[in-house]
JSON list of C-alpha atoms in Angstrom, two decimals:
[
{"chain": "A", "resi": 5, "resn": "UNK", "atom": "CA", "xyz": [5.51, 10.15, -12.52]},
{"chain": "A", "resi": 6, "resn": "UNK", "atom": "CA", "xyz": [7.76, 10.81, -9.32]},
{"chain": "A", "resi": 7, "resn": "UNK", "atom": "CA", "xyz": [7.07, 8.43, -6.16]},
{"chain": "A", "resi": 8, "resn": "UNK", "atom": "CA", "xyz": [5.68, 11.51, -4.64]},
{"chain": "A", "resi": 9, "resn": "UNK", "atom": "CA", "xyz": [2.86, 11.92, -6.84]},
{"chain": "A", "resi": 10, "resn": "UNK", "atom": "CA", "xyz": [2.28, 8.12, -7.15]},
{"chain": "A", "resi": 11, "resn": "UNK", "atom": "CA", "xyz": [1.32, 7.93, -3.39]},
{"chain": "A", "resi": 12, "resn": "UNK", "atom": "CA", "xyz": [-0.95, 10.89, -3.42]},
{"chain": "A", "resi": 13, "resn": "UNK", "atom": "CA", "xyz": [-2.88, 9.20, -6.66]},
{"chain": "A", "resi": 14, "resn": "UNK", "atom": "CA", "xyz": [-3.44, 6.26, -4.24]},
{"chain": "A", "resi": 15, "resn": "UNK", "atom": "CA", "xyz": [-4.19, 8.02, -0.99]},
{"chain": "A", "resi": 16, "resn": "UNK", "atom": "CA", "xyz": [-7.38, 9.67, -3.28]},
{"chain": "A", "resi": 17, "resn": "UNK", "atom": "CA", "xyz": [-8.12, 6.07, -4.64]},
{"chain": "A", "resi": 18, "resn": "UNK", "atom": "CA", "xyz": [-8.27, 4.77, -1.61]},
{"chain": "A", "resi": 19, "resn": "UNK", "atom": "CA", "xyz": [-10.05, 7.22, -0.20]},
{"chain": "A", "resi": 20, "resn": "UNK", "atom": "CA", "xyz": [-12.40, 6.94, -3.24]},
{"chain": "A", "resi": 21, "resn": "UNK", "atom": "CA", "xyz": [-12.60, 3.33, -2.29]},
{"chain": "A", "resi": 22, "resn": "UNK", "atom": "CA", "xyz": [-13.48, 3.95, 0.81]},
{"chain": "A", "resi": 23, "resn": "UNK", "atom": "CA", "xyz": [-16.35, 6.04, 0.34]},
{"chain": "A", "resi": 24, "resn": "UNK", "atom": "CA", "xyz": [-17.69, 3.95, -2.33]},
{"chain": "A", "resi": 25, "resn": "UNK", "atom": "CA", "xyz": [-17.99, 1.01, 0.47]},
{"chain": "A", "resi": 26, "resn": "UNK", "atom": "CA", "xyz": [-19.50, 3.25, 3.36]},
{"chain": "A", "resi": 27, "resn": "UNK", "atom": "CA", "xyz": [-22.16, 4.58, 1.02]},
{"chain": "A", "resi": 28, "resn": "UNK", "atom": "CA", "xyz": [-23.12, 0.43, -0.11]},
{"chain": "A", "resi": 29, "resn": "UNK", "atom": "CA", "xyz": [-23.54, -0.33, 3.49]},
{"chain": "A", "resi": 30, "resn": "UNK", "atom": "CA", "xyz": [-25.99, 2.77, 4.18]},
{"chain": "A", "resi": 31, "resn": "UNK", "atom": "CA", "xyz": [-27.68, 2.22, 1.66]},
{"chain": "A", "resi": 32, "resn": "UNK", "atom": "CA", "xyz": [-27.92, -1.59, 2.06]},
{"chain": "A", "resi": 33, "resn": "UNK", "atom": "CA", "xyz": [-29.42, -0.24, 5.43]},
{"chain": "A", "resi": 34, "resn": "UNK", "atom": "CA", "xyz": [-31.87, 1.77, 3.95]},
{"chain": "A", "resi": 35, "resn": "UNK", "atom": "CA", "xyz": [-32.98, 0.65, 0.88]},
{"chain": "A", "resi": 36, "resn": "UNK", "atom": "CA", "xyz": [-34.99, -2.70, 1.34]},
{"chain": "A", "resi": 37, "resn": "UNK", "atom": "CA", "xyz": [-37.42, -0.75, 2.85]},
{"chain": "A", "resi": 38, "resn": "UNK", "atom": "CA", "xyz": [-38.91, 0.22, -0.61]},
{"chain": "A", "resi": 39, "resn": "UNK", "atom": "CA", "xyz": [-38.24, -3.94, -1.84]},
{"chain": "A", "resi": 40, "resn": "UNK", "atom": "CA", "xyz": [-40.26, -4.91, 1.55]},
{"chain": "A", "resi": 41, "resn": "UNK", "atom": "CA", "xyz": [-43.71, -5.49, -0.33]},
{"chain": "A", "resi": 42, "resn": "UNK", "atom": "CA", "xyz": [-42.01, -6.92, -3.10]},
{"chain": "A", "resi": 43, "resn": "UNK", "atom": "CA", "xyz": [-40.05, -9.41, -0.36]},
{"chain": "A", "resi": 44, "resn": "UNK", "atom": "CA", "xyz": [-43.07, -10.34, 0.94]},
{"chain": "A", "resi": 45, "resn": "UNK", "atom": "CA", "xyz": [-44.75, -11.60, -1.74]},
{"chain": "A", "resi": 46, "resn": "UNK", "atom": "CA", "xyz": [-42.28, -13.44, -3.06]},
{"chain": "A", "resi": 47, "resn": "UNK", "atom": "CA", "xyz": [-40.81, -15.07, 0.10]},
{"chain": "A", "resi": 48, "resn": "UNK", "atom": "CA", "xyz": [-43.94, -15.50, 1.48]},
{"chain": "A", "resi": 49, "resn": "UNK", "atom": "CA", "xyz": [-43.54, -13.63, 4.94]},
{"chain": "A", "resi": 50, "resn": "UNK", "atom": "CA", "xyz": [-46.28, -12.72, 7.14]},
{"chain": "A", "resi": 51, "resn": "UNK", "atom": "CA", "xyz": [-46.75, -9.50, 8.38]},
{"chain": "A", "resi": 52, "resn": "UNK", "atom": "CA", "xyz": [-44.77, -9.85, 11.33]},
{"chain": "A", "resi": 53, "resn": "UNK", "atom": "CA", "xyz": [-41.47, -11.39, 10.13]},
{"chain": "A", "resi": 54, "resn": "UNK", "atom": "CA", "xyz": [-40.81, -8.80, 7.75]},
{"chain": "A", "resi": 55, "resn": "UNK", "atom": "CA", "xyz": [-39.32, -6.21, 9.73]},
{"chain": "A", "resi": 56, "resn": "UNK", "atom": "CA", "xyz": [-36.56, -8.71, 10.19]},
{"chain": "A", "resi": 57, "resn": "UNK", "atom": "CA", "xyz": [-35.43, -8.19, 6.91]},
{"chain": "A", "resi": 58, "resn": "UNK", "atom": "CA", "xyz": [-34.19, -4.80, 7.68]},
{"chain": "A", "resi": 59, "resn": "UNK", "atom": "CA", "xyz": [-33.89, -5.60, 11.25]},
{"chain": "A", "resi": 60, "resn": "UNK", "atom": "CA", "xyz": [-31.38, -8.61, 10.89]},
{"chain": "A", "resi": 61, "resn": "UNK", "atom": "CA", "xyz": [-29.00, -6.16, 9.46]},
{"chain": "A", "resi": 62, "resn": "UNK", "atom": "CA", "xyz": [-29.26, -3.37, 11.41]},
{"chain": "A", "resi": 63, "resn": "UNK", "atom": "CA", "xyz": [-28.91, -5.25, 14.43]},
{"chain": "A", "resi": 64, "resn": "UNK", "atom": "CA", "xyz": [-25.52, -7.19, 13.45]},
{"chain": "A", "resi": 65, "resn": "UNK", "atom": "CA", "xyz": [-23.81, -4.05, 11.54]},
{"chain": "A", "resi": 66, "resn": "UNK", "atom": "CA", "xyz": [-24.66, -2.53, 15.42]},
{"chain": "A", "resi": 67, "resn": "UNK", "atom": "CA", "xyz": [-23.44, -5.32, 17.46]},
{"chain": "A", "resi": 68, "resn": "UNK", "atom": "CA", "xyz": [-20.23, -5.97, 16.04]},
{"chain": "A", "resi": 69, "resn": "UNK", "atom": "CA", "xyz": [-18.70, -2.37, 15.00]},
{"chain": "A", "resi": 70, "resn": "UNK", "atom": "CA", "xyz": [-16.78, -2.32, 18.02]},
{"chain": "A", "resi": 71, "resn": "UNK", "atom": "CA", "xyz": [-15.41, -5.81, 17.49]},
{"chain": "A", "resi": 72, "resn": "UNK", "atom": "CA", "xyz": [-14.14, -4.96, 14.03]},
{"chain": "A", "resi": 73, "resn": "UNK", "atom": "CA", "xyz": [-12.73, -1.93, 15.42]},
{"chain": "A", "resi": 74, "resn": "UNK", "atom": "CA", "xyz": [-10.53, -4.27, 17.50]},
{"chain": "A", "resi": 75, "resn": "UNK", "atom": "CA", "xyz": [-10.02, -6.86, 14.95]},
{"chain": "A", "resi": 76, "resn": "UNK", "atom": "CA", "xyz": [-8.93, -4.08, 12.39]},
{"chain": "A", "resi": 77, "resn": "UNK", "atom": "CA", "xyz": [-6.54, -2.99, 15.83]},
{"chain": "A", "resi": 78, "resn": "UNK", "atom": "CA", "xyz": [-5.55, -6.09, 16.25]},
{"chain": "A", "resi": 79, "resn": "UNK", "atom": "CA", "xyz": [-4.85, -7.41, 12.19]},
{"chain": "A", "resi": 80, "resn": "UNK", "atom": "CA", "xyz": [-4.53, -4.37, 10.16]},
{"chain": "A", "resi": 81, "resn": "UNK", "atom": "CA", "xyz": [-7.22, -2.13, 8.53]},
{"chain": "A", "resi": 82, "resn": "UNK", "atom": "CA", "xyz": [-6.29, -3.14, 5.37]},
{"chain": "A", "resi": 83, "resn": "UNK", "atom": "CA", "xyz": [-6.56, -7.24, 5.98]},
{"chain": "A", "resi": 84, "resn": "UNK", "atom": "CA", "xyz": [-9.77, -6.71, 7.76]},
{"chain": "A", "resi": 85, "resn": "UNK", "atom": "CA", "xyz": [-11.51, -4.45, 5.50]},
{"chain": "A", "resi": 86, "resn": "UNK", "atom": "CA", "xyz": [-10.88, -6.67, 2.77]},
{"chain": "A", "resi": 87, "resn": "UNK", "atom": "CA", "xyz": [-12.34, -9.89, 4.39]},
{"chain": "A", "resi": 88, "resn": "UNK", "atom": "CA", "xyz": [-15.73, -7.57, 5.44]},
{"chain": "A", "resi": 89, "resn": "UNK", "atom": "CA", "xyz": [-15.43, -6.87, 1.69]},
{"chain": "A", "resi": 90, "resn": "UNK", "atom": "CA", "xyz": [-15.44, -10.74, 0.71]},
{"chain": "A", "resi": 91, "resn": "UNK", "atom": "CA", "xyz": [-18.14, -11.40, 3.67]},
{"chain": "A", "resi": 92, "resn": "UNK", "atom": "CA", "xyz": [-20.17, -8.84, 2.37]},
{"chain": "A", "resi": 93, "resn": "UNK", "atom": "CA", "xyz": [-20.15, -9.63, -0.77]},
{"chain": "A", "resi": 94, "resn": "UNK", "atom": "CA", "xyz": [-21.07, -13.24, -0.52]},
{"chain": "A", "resi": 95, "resn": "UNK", "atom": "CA", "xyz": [-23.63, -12.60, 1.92]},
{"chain": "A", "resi": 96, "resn": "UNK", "atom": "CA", "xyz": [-25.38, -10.06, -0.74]},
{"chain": "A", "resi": 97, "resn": "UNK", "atom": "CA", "xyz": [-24.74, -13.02, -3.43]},
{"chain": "A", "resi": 98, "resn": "UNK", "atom": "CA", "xyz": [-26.96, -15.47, -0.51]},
{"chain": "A", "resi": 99, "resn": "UNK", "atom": "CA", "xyz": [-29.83, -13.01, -0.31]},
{"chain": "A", "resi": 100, "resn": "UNK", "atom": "CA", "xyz": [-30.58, -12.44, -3.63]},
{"chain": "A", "resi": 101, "resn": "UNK", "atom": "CA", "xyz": [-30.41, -16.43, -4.43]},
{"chain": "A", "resi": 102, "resn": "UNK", "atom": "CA", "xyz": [-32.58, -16.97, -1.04]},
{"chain": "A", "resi": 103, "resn": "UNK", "atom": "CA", "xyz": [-35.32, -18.96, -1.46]},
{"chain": "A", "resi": 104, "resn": "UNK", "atom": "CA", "xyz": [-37.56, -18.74, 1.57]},
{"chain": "A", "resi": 105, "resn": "UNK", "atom": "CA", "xyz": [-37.75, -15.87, 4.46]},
{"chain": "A", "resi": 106, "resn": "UNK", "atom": "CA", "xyz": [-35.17, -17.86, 6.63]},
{"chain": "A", "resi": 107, "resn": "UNK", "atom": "CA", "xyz": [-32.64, -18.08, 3.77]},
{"chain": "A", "resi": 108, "resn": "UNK", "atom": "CA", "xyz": [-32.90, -14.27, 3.53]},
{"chain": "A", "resi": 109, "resn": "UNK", "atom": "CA", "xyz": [-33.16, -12.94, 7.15]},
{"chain": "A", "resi": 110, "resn": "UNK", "atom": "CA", "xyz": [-30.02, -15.17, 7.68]},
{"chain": "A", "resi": 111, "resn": "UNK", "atom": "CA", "xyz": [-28.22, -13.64, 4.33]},
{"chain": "A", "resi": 112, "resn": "UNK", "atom": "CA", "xyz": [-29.01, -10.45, 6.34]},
{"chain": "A", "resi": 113, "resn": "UNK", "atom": "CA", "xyz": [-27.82, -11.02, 9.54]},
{"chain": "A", "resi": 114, "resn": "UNK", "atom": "CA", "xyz": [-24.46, -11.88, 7.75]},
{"chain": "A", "resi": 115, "resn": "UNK", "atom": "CA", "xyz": [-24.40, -9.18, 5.82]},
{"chain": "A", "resi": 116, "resn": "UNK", "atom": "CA", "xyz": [-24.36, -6.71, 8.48]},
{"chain": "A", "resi": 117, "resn": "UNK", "atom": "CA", "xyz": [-21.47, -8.45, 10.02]},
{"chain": "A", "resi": 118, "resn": "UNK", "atom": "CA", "xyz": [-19.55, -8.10, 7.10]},
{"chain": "A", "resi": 119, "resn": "UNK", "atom": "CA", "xyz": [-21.02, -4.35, 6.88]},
{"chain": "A", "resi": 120, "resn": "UNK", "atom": "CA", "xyz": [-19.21, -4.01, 10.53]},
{"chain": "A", "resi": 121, "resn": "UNK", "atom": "CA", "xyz": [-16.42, -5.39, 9.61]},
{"chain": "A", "resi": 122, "resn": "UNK", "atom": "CA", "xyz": [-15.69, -3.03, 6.40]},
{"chain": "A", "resi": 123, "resn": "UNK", "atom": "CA", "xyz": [-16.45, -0.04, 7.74]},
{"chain": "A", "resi": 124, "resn": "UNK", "atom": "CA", "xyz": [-14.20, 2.60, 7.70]},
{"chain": "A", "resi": 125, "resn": "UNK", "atom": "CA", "xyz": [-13.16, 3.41, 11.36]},
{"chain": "A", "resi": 126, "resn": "UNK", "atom": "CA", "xyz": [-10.74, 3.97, 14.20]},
{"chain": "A", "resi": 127, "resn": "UNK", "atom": "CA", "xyz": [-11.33, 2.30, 17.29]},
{"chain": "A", "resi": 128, "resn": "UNK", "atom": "CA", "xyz": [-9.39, 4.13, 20.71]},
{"chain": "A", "resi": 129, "resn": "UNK", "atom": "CA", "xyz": [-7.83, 1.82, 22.83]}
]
């Protein structure tokens, strides 16, 4: 295998990669909504604190998109992506071990940081 082709195989894996992680944090978005009854049942919400399971996400992943645009500026796309990865990751591990609502809604919140962070993106100066 020439150096040639050896670079293109890993421009489509990481390009592969990076589709595989934009599609887990849309559908993160998206899918609690059909777990909602389920999460409130077992976590005990009422009827008004559940939205904030969703909403905890979809409010950081909103808030801080343009700040890991400038972090992944600032640090390299490849450094940052990776620690969104880890903070992603171990947020998801903290929700599903959550115990109460506030455990979870926090798990959440920190998830959709991480979520910002990882995304896939080019920030303009």
């Amino acid at each position: 295998m020439t150096d040639s082709s050896t670079a293109q195989d890993r421009r489509w894996l990481a390009l592969a990669l990076l589709c595989v992680a934009q599609f887990v944090v849309v559908l993160d978005a998206s899918i609690v909504n059909v777990a909602l009854p389920t999460i409130g049942q077992a976590l005990d919400f009422t009827e008004s604190n559940l939205p904030w399971v969703v909403n905890a996400y979809v409010l950081t992943f909103g808030g801080f998109l343009l700040l890991g645009g400038r972090m992944a500026d600032l640090m390299g796309r490849r450094r940052v992506f990776m620690a969104g990865l880890v903070v992603f990751a171990l947020a998801s591990l903290a929700g599903g071990l959550a115990t109460n609502a506030g455990q979870l809604v926090a798990a959440r919140a920190v998830q959709g940081l991480g979520a910002a962070i990882l995304s896939p993106r080019r920030s303009r100066s």
